[in-house]
mmCIF file of C-alpha atoms in Angstrom:
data_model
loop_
_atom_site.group_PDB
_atom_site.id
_atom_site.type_symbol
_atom_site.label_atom_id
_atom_site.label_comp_id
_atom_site.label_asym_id
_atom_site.label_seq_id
_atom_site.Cartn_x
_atom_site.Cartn_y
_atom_site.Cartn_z
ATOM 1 C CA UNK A 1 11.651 131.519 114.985
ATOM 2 C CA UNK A 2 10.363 130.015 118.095
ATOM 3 C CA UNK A 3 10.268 126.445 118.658
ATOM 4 C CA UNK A 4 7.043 124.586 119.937
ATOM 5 C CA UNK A 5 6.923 120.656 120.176
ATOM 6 C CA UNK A 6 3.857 118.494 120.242
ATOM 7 C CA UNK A 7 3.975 115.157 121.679
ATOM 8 C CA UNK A 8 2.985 112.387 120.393
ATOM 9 C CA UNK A 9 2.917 113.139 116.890
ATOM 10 C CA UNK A 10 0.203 110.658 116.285
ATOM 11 C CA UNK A 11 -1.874 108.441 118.520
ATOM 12 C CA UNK A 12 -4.852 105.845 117.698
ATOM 13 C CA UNK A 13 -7.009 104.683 120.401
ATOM 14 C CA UNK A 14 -10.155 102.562 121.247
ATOM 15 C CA UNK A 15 -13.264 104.378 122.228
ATOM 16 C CA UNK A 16 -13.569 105.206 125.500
ATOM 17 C CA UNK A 17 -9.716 105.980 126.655
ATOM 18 C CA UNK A 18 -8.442 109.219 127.641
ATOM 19 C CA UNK A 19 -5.376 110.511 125.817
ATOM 20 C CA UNK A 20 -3.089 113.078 126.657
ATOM 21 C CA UNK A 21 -1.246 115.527 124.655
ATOM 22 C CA UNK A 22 1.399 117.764 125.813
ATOM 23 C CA UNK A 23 2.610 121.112 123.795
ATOM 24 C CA UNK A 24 5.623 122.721 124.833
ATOM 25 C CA UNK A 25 7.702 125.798 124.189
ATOM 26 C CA UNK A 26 11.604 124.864 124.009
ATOM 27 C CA UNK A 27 13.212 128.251 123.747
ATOM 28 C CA UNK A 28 10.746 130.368 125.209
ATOM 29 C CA UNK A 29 8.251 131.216 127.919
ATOM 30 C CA UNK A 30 4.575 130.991 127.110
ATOM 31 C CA UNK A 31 2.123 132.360 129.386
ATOM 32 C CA UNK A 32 -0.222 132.107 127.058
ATOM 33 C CA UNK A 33 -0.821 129.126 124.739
ATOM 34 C CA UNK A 34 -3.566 128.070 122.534
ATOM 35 C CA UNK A 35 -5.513 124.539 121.356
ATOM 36 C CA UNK A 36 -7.328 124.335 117.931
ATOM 37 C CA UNK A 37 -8.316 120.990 116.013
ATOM 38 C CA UNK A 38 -8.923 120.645 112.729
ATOM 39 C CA UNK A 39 -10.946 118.184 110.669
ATOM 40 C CA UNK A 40 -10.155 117.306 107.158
ATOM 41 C CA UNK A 41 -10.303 120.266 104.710
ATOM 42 C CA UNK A 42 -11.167 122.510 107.235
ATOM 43 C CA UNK A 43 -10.205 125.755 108.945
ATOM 44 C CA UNK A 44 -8.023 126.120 112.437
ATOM 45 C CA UNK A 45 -11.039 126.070 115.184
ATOM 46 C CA UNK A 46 -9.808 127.665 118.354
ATOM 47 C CA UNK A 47 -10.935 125.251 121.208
ATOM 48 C CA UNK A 48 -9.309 126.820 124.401
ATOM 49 C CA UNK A 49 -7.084 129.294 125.213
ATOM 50 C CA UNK A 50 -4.652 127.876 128.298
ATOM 51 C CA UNK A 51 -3.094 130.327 130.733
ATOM 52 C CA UNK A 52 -0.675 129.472 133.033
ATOM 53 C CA UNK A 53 -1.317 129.125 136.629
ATOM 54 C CA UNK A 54 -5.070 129.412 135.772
ATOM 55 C CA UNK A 55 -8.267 127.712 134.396
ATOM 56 C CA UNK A 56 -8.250 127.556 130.552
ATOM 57 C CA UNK A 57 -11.173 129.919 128.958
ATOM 58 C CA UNK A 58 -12.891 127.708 126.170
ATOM 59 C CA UNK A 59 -14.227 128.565 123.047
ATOM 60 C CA UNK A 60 -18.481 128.362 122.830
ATOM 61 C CA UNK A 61 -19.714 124.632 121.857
ATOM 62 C CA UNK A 62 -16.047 123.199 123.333
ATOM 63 C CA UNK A 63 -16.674 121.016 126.667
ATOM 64 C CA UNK A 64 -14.523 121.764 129.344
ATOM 65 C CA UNK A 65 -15.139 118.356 131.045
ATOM 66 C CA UNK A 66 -14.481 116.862 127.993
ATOM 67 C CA UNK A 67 -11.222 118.501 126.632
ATOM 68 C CA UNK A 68 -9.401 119.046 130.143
ATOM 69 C CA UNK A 69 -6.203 121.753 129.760
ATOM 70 C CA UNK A 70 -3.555 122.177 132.424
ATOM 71 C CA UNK A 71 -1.086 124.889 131.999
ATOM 72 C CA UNK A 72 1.161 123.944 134.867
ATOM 73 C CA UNK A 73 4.141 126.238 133.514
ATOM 74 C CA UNK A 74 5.295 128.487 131.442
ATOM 75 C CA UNK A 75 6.950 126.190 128.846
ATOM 76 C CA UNK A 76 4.195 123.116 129.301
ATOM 77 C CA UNK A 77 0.916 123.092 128.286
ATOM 78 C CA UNK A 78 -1.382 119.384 128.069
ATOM 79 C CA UNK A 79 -4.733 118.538 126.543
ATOM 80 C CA UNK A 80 -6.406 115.553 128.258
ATOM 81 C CA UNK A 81 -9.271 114.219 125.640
ATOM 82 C CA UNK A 82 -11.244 112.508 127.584
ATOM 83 C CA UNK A 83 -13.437 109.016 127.751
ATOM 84 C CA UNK A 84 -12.728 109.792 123.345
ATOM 85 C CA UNK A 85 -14.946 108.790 120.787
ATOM 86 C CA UNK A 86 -14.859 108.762 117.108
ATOM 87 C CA UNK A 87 -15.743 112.018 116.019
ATOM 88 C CA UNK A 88 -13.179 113.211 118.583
ATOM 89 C CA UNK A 89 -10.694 112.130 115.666
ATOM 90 C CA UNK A 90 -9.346 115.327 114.326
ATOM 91 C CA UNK A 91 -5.740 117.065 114.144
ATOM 92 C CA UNK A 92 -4.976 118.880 117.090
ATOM 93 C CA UNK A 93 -2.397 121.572 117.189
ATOM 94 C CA UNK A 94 -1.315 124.061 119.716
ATOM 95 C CA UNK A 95 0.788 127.447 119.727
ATOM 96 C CA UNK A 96 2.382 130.003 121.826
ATOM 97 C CA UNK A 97 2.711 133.700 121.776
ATOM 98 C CA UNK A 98 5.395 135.207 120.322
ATOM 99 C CA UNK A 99 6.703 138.811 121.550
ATOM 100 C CA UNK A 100 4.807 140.485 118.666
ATOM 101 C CA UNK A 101 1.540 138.819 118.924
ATOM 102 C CA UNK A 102 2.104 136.312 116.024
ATOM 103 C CA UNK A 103 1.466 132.447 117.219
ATOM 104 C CA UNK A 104 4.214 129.478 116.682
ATOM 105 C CA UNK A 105 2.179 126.472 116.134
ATOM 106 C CA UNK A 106 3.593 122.904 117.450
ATOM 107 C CA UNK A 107 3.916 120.135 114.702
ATOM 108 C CA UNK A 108 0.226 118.719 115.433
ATOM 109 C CA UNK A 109 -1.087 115.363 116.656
ATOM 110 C CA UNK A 110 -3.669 113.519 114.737
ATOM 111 C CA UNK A 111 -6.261 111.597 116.438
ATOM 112 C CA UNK A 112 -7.844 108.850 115.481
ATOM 113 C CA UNK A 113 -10.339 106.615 117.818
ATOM 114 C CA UNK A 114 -11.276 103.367 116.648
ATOM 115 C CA UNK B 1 -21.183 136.024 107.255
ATOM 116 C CA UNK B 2 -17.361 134.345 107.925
ATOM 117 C CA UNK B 3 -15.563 136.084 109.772
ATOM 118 C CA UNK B 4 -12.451 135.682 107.557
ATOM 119 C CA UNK B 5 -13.214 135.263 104.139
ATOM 120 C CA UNK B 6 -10.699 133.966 101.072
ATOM 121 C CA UNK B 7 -11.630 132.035 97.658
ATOM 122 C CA UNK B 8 -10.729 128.491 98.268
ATOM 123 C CA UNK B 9 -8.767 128.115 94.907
ATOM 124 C CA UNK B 10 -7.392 125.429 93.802
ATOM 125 C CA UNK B 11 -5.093 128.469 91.717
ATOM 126 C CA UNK B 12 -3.304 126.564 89.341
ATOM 127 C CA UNK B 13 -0.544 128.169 88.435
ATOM 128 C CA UNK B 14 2.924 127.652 86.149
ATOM 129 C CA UNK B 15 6.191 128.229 87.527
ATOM 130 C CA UNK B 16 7.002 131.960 87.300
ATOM 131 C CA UNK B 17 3.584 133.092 87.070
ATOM 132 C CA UNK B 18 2.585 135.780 90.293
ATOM 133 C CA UNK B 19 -0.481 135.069 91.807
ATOM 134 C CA UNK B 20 -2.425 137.229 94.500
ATOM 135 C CA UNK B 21 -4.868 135.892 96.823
ATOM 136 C CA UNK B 22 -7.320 137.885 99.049
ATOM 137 C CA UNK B 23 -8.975 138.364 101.958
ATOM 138 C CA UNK B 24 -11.617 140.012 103.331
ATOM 139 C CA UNK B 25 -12.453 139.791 107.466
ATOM 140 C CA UNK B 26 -15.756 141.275 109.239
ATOM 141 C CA UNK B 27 -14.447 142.813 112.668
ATOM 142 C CA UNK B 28 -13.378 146.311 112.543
ATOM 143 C CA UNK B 29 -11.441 146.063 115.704
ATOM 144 C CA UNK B 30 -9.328 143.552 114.554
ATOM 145 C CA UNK B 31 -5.573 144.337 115.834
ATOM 146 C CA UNK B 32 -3.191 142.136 113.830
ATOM 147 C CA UNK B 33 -2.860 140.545 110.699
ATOM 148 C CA UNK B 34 -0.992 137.924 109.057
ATOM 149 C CA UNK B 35 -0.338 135.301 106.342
ATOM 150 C CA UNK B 36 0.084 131.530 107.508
ATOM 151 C CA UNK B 37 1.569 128.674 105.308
ATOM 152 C CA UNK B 38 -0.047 124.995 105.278
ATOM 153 C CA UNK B 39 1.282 122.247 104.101
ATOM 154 C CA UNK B 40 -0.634 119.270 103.728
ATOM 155 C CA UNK B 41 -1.184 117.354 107.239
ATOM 156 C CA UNK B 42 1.301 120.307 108.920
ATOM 157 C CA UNK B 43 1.068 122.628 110.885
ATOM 158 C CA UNK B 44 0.463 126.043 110.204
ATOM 159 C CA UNK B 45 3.699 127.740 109.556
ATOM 160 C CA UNK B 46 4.266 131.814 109.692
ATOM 161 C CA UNK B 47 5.004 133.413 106.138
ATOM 162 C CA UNK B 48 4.661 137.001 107.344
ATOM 163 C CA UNK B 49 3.042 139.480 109.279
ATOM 164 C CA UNK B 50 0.979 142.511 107.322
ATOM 165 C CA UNK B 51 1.180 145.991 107.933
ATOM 166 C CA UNK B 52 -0.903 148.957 107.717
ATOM 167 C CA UNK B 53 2.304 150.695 104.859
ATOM 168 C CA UNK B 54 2.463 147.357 103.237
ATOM 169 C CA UNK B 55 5.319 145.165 103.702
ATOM 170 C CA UNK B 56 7.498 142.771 101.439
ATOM 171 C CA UNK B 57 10.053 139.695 101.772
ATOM 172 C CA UNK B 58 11.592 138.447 99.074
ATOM 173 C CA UNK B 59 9.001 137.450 96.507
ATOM 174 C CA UNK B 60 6.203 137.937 99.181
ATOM 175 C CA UNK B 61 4.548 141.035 99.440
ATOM 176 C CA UNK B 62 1.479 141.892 101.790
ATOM 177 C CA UNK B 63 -1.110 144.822 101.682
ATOM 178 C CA UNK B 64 -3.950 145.261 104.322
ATOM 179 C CA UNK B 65 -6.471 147.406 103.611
ATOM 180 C CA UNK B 66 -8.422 148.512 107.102
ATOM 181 C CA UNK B 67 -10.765 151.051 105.685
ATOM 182 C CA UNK B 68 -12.141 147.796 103.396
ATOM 183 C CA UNK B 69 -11.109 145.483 105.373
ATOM 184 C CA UNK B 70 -9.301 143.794 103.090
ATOM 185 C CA UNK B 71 -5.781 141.479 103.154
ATOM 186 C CA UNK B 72 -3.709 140.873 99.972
ATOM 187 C CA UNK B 73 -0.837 138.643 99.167
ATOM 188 C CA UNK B 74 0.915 138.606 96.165
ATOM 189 C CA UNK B 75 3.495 135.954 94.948
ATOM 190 C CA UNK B 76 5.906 136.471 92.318
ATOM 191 C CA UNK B 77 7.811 134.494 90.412
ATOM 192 C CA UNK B 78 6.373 130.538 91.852
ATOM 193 C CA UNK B 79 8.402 127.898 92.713
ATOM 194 C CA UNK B 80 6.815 124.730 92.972
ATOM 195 C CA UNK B 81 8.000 124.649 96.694
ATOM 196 C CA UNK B 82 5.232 127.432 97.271
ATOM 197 C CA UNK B 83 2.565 125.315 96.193
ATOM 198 C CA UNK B 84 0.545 124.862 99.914
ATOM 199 C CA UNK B 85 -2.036 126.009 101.289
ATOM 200 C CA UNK B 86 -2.306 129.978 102.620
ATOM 201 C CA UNK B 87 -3.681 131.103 105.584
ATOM 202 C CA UNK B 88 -5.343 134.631 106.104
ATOM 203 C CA UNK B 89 -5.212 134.543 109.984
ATOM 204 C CA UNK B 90 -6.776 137.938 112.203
ATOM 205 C CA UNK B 91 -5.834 138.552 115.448
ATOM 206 C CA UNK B 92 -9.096 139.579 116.794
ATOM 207 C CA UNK B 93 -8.110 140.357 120.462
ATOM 208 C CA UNK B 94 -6.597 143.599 121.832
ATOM 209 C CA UNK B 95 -3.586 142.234 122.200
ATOM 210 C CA UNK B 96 -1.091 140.448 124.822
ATOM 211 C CA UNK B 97 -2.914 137.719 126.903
ATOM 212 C CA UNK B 98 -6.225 137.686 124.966
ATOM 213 C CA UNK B 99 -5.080 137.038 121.301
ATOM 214 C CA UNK B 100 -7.341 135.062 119.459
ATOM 215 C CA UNK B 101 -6.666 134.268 115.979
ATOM 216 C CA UNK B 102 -9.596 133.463 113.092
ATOM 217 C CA UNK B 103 -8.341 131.292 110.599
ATOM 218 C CA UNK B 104 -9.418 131.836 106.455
ATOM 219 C CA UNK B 105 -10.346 128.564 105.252
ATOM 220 C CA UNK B 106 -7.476 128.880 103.125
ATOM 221 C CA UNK B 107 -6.216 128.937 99.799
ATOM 222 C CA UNK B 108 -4.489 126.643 97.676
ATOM 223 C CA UNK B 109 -2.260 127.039 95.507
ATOM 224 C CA UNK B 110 -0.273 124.636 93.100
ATOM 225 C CA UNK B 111 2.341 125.654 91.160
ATOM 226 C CA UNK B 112 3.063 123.511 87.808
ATOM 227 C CA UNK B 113 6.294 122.505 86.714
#
């Protein structure tokens, strides 16, 4: 199946700092990718879905301001969670589009602010 | 009402034993179907797609139901190695640029030696 990286895998932070996440397909083009976070024992939660060349389309109750997406090409999609607090602290994950609708999810990165 | 609906388990179950879990989901327009695979602290990982005639790999077999509205997977024969957490995921969109997938909760499953 398709490949989709996540990086970093993990990343702890103070309150306050921005963090970064990049998602990227390795063997295929995305035009489409997605961002969902999820908290312990919890479903997927779709955040924002990121289109390349264009402004990501967020989910109701997700702040753009706060969780800044840039889709800059096909294969490279980053999440920018900004001035982060605690309850920011989840497991974010992105995917791509496959050919046939199904989504390849990246490995994750788990968040936690201090 | 959830929009995707399955029983949260645990299903305990002994090696060998087949085990079904459901799913039921609340839009009618929904396009695309599938079952997802969660390991603890993974990521969501693609076990198989469903199909309106039903569809089967290996020991995994799928059924969706569209006039209920209603997802089934059955497992035969468990191996510990399927013990995880599964996924009933709906592609609510209409398709190419504007999927959006609705995750189940989930449903775990562990299989005893």
């Amino acid at each position: 199946g398709a490949v989709v990286s996540q990086h970093p895998s993990r990343v702890i932070c103070k309150s306050g700092t921005s963090v970064k996440i990049e998602c990227r397909s390795l063997d295929f083009q995305a035009t489409t990718m997605f961002w969902y976070r999820q908290f312990p024992k919890k479903s997927l939660m779709l955040m924002a879905t990121s289109n390349e060349g264009s402004k990501a389309t967020y989910e109701q109750g997700v702040e753009k301001d706060k969780f800044l997406i840039n889709h800059a090409s096909l294969t490279l999609s980053t999440l920018t969670v900004t001035s982060a607090h605690p309850e920011d602290s989840s497991f974010y994950i992105c995917s791509a589009t496959g050919i046939y609708n199904e989504q390849f999810f990246g490995p994750g990165t788990r968040l936690t602010v201090l | 009402r959830k929009e995707v609906e399955q029983d949260p388990g645990p299903f305990n179950v002994p090696e060998g034993a087949t085990v079904a879990f459901n799913c039921t989901y609340s839009n009618s327009a929904s396009q695309s179907f599938f079952w997802y695979r969660q390991d603890c602290r993974k990521e969501p990982k693609l076990l198989m797609s469903v199909y309106s005639s039903g569809n089967e790999d290996g020991r995994f077999t799928a059924q969706l139901n569209r006039a209920s509205q209603y997802i089934s997977l059955l497992i035969r024969d468990s191996k510990l190695s399927d013990s995880a957490t599964y996924l009933c995921v709906v592609n609510t969109g209409p398709g190419g640029a504007t999927n959006k997938l609705i995750f189940g909760t989930g449903t775990l499953l562990a299989v005893q030696p």
